[in-house]
XYZ file of N, CA and C in Angstrom:
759
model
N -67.650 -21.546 52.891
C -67.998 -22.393 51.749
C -67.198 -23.680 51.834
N -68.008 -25.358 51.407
C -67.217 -26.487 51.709
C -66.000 -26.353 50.320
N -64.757 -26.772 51.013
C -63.068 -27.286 50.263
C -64.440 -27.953 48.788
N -63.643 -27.070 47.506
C -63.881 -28.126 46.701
C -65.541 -27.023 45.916
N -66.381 -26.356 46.556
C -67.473 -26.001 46.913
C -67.462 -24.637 45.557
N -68.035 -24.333 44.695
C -67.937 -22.782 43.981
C -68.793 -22.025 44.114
N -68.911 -21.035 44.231
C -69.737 -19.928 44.440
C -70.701 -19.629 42.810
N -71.893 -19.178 43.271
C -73.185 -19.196 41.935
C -72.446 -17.604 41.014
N -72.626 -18.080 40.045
C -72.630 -16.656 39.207
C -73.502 -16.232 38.733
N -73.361 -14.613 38.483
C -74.781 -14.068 38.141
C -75.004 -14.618 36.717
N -74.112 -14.970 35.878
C -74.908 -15.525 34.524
C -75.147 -16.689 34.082
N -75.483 -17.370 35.567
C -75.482 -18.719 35.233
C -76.899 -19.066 36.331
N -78.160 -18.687 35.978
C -79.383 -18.645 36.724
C -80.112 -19.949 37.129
N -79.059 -20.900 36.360
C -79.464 -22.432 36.877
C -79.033 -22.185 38.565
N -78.008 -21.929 38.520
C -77.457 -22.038 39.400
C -77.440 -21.023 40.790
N -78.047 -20.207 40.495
C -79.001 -18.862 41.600
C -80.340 -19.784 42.173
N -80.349 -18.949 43.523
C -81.082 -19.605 44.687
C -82.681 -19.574 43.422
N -83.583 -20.377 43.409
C -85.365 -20.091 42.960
C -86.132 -19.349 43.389
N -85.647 -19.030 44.621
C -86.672 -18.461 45.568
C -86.411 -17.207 45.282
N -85.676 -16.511 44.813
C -85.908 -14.764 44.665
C -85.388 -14.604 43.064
N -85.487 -13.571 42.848
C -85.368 -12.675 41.454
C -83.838 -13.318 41.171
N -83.913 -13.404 39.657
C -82.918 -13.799 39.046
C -81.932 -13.073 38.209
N -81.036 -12.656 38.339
C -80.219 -11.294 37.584
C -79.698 -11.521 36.070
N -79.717 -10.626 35.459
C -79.141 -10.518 33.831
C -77.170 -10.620 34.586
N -76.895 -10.774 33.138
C -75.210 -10.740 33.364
C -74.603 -9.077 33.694
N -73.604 -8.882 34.342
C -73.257 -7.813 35.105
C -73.787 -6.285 34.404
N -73.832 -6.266 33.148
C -74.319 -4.909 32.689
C -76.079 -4.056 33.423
N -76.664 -5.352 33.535
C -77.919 -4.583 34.454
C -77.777 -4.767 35.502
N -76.505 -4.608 36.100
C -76.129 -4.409 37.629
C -75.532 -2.990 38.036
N -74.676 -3.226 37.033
C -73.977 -1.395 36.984
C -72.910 -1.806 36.845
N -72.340 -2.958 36.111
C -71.430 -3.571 35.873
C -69.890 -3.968 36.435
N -69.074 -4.524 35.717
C -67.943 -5.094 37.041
C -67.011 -3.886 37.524
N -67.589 -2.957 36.787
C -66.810 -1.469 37.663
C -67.474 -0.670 38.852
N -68.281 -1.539 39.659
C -68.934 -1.360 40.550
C -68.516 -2.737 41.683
N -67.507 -3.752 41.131
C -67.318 -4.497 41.932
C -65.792 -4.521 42.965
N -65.354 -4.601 43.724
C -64.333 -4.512 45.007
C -63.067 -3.279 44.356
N -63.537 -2.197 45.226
C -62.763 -0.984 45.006
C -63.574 0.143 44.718
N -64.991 -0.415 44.271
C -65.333 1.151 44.328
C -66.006 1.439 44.995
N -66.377 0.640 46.325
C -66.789 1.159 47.580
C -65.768 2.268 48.000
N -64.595 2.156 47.597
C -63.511 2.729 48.874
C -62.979 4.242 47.911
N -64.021 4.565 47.058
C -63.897 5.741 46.569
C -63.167 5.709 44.656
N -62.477 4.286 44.973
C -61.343 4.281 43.386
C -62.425 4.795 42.388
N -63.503 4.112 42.266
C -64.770 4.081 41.087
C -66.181 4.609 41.519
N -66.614 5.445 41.082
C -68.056 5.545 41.658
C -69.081 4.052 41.644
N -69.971 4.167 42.304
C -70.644 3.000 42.119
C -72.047 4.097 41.031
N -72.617 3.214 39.990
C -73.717 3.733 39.117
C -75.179 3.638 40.004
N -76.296 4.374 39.959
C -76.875 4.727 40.430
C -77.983 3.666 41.349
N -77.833 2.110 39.939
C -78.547 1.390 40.223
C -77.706 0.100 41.364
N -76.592 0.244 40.561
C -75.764 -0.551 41.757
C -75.521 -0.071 42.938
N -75.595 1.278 43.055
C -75.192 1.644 44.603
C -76.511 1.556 45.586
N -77.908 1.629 44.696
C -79.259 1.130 45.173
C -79.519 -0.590 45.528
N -78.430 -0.739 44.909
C -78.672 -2.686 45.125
C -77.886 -3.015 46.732
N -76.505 -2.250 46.458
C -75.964 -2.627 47.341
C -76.701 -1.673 48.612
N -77.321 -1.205 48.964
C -78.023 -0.329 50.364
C -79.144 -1.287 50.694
N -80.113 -1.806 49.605
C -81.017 -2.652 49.929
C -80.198 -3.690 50.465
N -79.019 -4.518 49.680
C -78.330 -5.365 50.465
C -77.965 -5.470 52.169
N -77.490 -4.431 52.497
C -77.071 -4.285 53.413
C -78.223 -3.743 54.599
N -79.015 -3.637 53.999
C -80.338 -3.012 54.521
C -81.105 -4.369 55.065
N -80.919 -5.391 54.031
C -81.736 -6.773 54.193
C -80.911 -7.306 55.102
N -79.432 -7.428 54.938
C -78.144 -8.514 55.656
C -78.111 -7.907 57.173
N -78.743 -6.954 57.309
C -78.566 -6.092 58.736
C -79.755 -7.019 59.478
N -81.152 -7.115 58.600
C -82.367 -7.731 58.922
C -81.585 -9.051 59.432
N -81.549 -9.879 58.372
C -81.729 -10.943 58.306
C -80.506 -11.618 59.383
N -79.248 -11.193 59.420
C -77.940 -11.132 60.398
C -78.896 -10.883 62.056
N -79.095 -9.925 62.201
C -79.730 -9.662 63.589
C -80.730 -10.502 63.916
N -81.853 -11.262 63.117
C -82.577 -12.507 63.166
C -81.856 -13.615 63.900
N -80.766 -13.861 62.885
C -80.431 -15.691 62.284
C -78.867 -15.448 62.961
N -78.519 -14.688 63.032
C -76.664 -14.524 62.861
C -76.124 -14.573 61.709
N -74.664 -14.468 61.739
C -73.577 -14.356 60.873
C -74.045 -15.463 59.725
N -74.651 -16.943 60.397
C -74.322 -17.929 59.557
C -75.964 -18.433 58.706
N -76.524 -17.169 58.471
C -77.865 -16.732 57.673
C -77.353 -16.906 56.358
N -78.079 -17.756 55.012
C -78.307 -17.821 53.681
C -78.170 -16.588 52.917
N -76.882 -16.290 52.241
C -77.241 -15.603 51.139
C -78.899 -15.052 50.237
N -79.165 -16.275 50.118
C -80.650 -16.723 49.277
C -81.411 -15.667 50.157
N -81.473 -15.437 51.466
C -82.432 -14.827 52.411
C -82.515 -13.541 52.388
N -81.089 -12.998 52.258
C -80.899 -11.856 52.216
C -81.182 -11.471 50.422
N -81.014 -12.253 49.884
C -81.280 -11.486 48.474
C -82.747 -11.298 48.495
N -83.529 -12.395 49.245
C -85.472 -12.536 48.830
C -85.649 -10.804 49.868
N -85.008 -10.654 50.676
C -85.265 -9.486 52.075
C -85.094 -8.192 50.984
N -84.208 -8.042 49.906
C -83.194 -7.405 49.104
C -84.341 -6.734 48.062
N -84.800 -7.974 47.464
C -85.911 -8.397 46.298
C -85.087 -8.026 45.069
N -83.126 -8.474 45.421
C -82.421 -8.764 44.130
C -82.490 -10.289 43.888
N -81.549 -10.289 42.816
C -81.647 -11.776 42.915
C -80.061 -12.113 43.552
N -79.618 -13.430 43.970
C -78.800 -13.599 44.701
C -77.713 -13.296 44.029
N -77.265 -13.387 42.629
C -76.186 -13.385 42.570
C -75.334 -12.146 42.564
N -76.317 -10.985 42.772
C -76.621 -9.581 42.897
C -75.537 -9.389 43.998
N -76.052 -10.411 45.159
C -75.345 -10.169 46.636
C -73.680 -10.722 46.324
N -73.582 -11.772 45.574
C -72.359 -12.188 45.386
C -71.051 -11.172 44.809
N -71.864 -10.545 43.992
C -71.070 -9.500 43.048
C -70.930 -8.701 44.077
N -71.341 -8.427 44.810
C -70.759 -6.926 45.725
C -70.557 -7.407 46.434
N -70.534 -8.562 47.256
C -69.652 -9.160 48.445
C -69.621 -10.576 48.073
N -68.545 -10.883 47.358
C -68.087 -11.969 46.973
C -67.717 -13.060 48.101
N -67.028 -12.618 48.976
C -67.389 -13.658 50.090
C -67.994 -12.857 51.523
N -68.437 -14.016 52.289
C -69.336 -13.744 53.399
C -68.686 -12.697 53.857
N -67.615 -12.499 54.630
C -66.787 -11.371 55.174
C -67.082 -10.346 54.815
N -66.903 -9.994 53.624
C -67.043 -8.587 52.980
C -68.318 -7.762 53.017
N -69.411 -9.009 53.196
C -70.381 -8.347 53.813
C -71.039 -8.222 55.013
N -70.163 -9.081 55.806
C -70.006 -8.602 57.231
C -69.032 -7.314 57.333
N -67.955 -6.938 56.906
C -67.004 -6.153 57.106
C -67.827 -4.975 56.886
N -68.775 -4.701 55.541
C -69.385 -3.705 55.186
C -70.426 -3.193 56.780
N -71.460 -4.345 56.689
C -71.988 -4.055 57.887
C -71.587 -3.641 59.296
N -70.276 -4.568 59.320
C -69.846 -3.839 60.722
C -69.380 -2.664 60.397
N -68.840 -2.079 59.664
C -67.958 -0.889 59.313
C -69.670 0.339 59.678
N -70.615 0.324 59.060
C -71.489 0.734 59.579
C -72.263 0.688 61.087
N -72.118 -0.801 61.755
C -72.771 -0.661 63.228
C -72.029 -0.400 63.902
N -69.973 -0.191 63.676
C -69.166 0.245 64.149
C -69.164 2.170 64.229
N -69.666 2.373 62.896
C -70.054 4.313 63.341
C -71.369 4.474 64.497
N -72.153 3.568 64.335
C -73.162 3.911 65.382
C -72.784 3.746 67.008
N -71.988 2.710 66.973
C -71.545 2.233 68.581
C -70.451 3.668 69.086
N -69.612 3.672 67.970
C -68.492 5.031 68.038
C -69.518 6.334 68.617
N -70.798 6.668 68.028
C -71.239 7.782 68.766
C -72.285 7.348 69.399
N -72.362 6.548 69.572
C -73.264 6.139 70.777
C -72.171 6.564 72.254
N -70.936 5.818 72.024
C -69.865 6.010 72.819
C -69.515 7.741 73.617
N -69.640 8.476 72.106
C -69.501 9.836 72.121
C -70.808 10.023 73.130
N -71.949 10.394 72.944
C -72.779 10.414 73.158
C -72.620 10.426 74.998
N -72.509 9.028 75.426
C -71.710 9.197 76.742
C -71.053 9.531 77.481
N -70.082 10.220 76.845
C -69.479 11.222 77.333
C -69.640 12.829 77.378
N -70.620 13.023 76.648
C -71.868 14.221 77.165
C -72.685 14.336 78.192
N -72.755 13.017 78.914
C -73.812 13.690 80.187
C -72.913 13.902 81.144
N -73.613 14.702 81.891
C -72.946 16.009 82.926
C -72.845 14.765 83.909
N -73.597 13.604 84.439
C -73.326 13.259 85.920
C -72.219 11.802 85.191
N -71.003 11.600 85.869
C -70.546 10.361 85.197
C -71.016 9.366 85.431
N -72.028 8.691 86.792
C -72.294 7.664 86.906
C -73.111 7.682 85.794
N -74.083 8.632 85.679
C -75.435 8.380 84.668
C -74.871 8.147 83.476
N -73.203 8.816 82.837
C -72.834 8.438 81.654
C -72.488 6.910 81.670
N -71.468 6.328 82.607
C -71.501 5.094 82.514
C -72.458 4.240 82.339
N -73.267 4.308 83.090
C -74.855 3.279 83.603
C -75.857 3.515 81.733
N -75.656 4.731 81.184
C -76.411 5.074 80.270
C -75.425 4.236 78.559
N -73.943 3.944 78.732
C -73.402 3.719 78.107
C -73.573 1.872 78.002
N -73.434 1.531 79.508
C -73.505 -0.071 79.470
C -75.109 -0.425 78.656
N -76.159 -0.160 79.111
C -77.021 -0.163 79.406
C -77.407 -0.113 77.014
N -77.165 0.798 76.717
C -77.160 1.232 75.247
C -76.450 0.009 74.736
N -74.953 -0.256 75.142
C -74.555 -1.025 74.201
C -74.600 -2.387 74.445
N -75.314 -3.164 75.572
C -75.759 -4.111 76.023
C -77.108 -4.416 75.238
N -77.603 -3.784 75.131
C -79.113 -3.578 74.727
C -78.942 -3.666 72.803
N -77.871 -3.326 72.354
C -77.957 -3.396 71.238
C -76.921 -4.813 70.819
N -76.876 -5.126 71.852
C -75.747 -6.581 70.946
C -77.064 -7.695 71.301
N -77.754 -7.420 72.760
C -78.921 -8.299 72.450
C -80.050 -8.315 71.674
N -80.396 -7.360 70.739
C -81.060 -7.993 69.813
C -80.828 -7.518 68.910
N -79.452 -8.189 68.537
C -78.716 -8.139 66.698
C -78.038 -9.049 66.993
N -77.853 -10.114 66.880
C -77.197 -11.413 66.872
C -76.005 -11.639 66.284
N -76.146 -11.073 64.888
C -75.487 -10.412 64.115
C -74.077 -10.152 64.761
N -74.433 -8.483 65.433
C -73.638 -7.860 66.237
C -72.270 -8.753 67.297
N -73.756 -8.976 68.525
C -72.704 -9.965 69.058
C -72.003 -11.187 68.695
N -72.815 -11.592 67.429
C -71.217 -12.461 67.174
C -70.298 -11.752 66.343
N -70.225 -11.093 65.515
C -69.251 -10.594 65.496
C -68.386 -9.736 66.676
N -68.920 -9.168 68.043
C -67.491 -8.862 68.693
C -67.709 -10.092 69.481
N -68.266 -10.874 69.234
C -67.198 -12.081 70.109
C -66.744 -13.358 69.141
N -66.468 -12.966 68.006
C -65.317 -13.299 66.854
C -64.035 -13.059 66.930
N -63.298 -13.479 68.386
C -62.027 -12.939 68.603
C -61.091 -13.013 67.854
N -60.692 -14.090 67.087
C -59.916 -14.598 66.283
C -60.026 -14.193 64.804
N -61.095 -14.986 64.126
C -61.375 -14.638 62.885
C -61.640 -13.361 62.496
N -62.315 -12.798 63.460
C -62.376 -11.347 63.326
C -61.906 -10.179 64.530
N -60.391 -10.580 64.295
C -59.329 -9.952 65.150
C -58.787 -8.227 64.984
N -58.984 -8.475 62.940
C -58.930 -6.885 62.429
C -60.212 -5.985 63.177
N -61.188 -6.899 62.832
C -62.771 -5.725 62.988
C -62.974 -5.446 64.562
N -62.344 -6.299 65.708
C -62.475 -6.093 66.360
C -61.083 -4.891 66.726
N -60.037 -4.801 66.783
C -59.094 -3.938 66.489
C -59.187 -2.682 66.188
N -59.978 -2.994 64.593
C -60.488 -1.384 64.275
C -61.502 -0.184 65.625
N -62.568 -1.811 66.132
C -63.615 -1.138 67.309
C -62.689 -0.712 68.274
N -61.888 -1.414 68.480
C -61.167 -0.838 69.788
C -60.439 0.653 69.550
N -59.726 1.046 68.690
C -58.511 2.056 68.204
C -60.095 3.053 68.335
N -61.066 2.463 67.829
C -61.996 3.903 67.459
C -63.253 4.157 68.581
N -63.073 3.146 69.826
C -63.736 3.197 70.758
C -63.278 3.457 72.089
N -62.577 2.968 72.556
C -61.360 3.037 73.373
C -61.654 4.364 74.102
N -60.882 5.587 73.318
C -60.759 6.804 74.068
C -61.497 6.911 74.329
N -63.027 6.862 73.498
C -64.173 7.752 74.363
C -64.525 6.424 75.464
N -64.571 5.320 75.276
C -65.026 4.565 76.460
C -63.724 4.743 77.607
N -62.846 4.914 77.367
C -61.618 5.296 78.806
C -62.069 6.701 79.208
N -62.637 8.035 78.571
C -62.915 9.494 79.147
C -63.927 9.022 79.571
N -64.801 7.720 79.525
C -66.497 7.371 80.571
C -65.670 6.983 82.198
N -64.866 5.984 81.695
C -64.288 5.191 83.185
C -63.434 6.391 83.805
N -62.464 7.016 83.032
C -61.374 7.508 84.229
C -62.299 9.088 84.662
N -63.474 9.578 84.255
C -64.212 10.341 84.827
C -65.116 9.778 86.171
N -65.574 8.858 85.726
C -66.301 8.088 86.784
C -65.307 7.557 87.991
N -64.343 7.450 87.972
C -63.214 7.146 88.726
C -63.058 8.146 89.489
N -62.577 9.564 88.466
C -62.278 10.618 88.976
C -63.145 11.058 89.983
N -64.427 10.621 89.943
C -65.735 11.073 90.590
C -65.942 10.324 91.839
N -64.969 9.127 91.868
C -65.480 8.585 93.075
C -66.420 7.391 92.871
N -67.630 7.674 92.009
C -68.142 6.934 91.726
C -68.280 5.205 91.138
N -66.765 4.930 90.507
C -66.442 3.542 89.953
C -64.961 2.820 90.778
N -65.427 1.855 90.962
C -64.079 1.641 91.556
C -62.808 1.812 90.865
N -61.707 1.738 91.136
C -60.673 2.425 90.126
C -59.859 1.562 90.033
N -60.159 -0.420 90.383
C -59.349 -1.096 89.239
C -60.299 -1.341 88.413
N -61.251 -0.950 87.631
C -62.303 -0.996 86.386
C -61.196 -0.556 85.499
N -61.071 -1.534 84.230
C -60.068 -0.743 82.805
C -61.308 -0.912 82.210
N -61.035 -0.262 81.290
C -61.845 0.115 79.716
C -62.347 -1.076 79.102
N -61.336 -1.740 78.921
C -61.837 -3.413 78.770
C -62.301 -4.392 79.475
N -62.570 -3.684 80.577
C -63.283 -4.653 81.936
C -64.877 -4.993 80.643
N -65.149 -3.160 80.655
C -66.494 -3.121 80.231
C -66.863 -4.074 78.893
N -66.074 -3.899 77.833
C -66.399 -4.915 76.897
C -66.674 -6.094 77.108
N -65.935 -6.619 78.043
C -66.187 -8.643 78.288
C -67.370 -8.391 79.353
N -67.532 -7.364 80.164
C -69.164 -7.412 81.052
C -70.038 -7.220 80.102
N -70.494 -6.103 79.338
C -71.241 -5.897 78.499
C -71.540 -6.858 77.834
N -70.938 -8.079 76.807
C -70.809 -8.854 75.941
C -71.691 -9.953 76.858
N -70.983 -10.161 78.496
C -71.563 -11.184 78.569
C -73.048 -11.064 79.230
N -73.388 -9.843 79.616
C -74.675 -9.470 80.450
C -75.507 -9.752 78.849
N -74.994 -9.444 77.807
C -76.142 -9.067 76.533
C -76.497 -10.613 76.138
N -75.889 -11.577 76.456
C -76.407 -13.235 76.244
C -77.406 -13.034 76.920
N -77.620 -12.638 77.826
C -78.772 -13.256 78.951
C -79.930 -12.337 78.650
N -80.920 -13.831 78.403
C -82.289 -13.528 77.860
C -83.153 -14.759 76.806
N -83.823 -14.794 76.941
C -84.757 -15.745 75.879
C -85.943 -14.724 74.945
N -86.201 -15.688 73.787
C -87.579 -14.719 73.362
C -88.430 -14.410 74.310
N -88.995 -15.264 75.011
C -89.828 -14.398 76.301
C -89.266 -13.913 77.137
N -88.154 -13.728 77.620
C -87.733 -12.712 78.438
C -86.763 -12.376 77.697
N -86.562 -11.125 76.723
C -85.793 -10.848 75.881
C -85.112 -9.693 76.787
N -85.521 -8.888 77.922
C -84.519 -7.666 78.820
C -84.520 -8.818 80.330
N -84.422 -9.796 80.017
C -83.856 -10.475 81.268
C -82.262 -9.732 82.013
N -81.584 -9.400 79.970
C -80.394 -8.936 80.743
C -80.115 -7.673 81.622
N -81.751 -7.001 81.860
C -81.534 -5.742 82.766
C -81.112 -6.340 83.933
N -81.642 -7.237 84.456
C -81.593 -7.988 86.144
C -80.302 -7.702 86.486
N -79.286 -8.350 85.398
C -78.147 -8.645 85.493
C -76.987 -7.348 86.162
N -77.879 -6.836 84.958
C -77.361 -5.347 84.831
C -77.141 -4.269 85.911
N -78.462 -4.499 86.612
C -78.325 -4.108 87.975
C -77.532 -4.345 88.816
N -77.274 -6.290 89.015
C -76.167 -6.388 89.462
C -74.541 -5.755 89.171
N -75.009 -6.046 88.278
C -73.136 -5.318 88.024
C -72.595 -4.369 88.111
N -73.886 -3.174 87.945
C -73.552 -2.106 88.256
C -73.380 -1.629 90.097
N -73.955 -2.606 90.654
C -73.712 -2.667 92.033
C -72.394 -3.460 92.538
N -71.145 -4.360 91.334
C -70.422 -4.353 91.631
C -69.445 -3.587 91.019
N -69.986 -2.705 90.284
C -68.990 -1.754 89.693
C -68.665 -0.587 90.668
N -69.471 -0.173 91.280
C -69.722 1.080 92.200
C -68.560 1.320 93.599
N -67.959 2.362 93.194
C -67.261 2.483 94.667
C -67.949 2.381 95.823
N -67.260 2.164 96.843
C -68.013 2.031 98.082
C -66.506 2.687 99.387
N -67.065 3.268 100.398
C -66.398 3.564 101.152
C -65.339 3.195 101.799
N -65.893 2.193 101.910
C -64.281 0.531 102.462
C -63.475 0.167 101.651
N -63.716 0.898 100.308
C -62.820 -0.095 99.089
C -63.662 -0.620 98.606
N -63.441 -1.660 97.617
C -63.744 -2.559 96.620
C -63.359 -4.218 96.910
N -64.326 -5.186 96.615
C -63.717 -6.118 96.924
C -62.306 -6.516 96.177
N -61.551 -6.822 96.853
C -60.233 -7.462 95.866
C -61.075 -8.167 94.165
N -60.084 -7.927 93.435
C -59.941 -8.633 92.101
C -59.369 -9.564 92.186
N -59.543 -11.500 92.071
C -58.520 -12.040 92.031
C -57.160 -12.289 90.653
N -58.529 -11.218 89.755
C -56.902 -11.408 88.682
C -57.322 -10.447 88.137
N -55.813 -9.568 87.294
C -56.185 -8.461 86.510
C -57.315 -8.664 85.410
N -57.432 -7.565 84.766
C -58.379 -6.821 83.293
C -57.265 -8.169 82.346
N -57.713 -8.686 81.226
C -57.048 -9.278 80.461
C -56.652 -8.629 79.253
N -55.296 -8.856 78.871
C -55.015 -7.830 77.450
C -55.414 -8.206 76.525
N -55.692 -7.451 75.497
C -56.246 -7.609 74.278
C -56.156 -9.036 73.484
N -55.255 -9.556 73.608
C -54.378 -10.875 73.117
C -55.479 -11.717 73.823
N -55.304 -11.903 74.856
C -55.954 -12.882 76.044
C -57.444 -12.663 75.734
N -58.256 -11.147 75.901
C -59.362 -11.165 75.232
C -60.039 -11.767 74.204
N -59.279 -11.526 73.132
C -59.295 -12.451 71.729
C -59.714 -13.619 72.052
N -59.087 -14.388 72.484
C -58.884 -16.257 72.972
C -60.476 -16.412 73.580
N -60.633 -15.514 74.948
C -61.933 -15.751 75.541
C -63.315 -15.640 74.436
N -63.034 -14.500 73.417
C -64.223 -14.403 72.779
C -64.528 -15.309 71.594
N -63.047 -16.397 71.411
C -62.906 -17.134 70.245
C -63.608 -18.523 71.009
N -63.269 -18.493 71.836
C -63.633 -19.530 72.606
C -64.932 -20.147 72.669
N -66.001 -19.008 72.691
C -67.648 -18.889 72.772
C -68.005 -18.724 71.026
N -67.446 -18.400 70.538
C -67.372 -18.273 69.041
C -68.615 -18.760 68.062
N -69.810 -18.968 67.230
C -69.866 -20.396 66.677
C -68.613 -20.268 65.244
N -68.532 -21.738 64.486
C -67.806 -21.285 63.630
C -68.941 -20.395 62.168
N -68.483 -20.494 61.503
C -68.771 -19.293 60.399
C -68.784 -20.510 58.858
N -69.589 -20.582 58.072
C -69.603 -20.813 56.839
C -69.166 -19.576 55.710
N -69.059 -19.680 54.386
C -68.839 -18.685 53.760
C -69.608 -18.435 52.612
């Protein structure tokens, strides 16, 4: 939001987007005891507010994976069929309803992760793991910018790592174990390949990034002679950050 800039309130309908439904003051919402804290268990949310906020997040998932991070409030409320200031009250600023959303596409990636480490052959778990979570950062826009929000979103990416990590290190050091991957591959090799194979593509060639994919997995692969040299290590988490802040766009609020 611009220095100087205030955010619309729900009881002030001059001032709510025209284009979608216009809200009464907080009591036909489920009122302000449904607002920051009682997601996290302090307060129940009432029956109709906890229905507002699912359509919310239901629409911001839409409309985010479209447009990206830096998509209209207004859009997501018309997707919603609340009225906007609906969206404000339960995520008062942009973050919070990114945080919500990722906190959700973060359980799906977590067992997607799991998931990979169930198949019996490890190459097929690796190849089946890149391949899934490549495929899902390219078409949610959404998604990939948030993990390549290194900076600004240093916590959310943090949280993915602490809760992704192990099962993506039991994919690599099995596949290692197997012979199959070369064995300077770290855990975080895969995140910055993945991230960057999932750019590549246009609306008409929207699985361009399989091509890629192929390749890489042909330089991931052990081979009898060794591996070609690396000229520089896996980068640490710190250093990661920087690269993904780097490609970044910035963010409105």
């Amino acid at each position: 939001m611009a220095p100087g800039s205030q955010r619309p309130h729900a009881a002030d309908p001059a001032r709510l987007d025209s284009g979608g439904p216009v809200d009464p003051p907080y009591p036909g919402d489920g009122g302000d005891p449904c607002g920051p804290g009682a997601e996290d268990g302090q307060r129940p949310l009432r029956a109709d507010a906890e229905r507002n906020r699912r359509l919310i997040l239901d629409a911001a998932a839409a409309v985010f994976a479209e447009r990206g991070l830096e998509a209209g409030f207004e859009e997501v409320a018309r997707r919603a069929g609340v009225g906007v200031g609906t969206v404000y009250r339960r995520f008062p600023d942009r973050d919070d309803l990114i945080d919500a959303l990722f906190a959700r596409r973060l359980d799906e990636l977590v067992a997607l992760t799991a998931r990979a480490g169930e198949r019996e052959d490890p190459w097929e778990a690796l190849v089946w793991f890149l391949e899934e979570s490549i495929a899902a950062q390219s078409c949610d826009r959404g998604l990939s910018e948030v993990l390549g929000d290194g900076l600004r979103g240093a916590e959310r990416l943090e949280r993915a790592r602490e809760r992704m990590q192990p099962a993506v290190g039991a994919v690599v050091a099995r596949a290692q174990a197997a012979g199959v991957l070369r064995d300077d591959v770290a855990p975080l090799d895969l995140a910055v390949l993945s991230r960057a194979v999932s750019q590549i593509g246009t609306e008409a060639t929207p699985d361009l990034w399989r091509r890629y994919l192929a390749i890489l997995l042909d330089g991931l692969r052990a081979h009898p002679d060794g591996p070609t040299p690396l000229p520089r290590a896996c980068p640490d988490e710190a250093e990661l950050a920087r690269v993904a802040h780097k490609g970044a766009p910035g963010r409105r609020r």
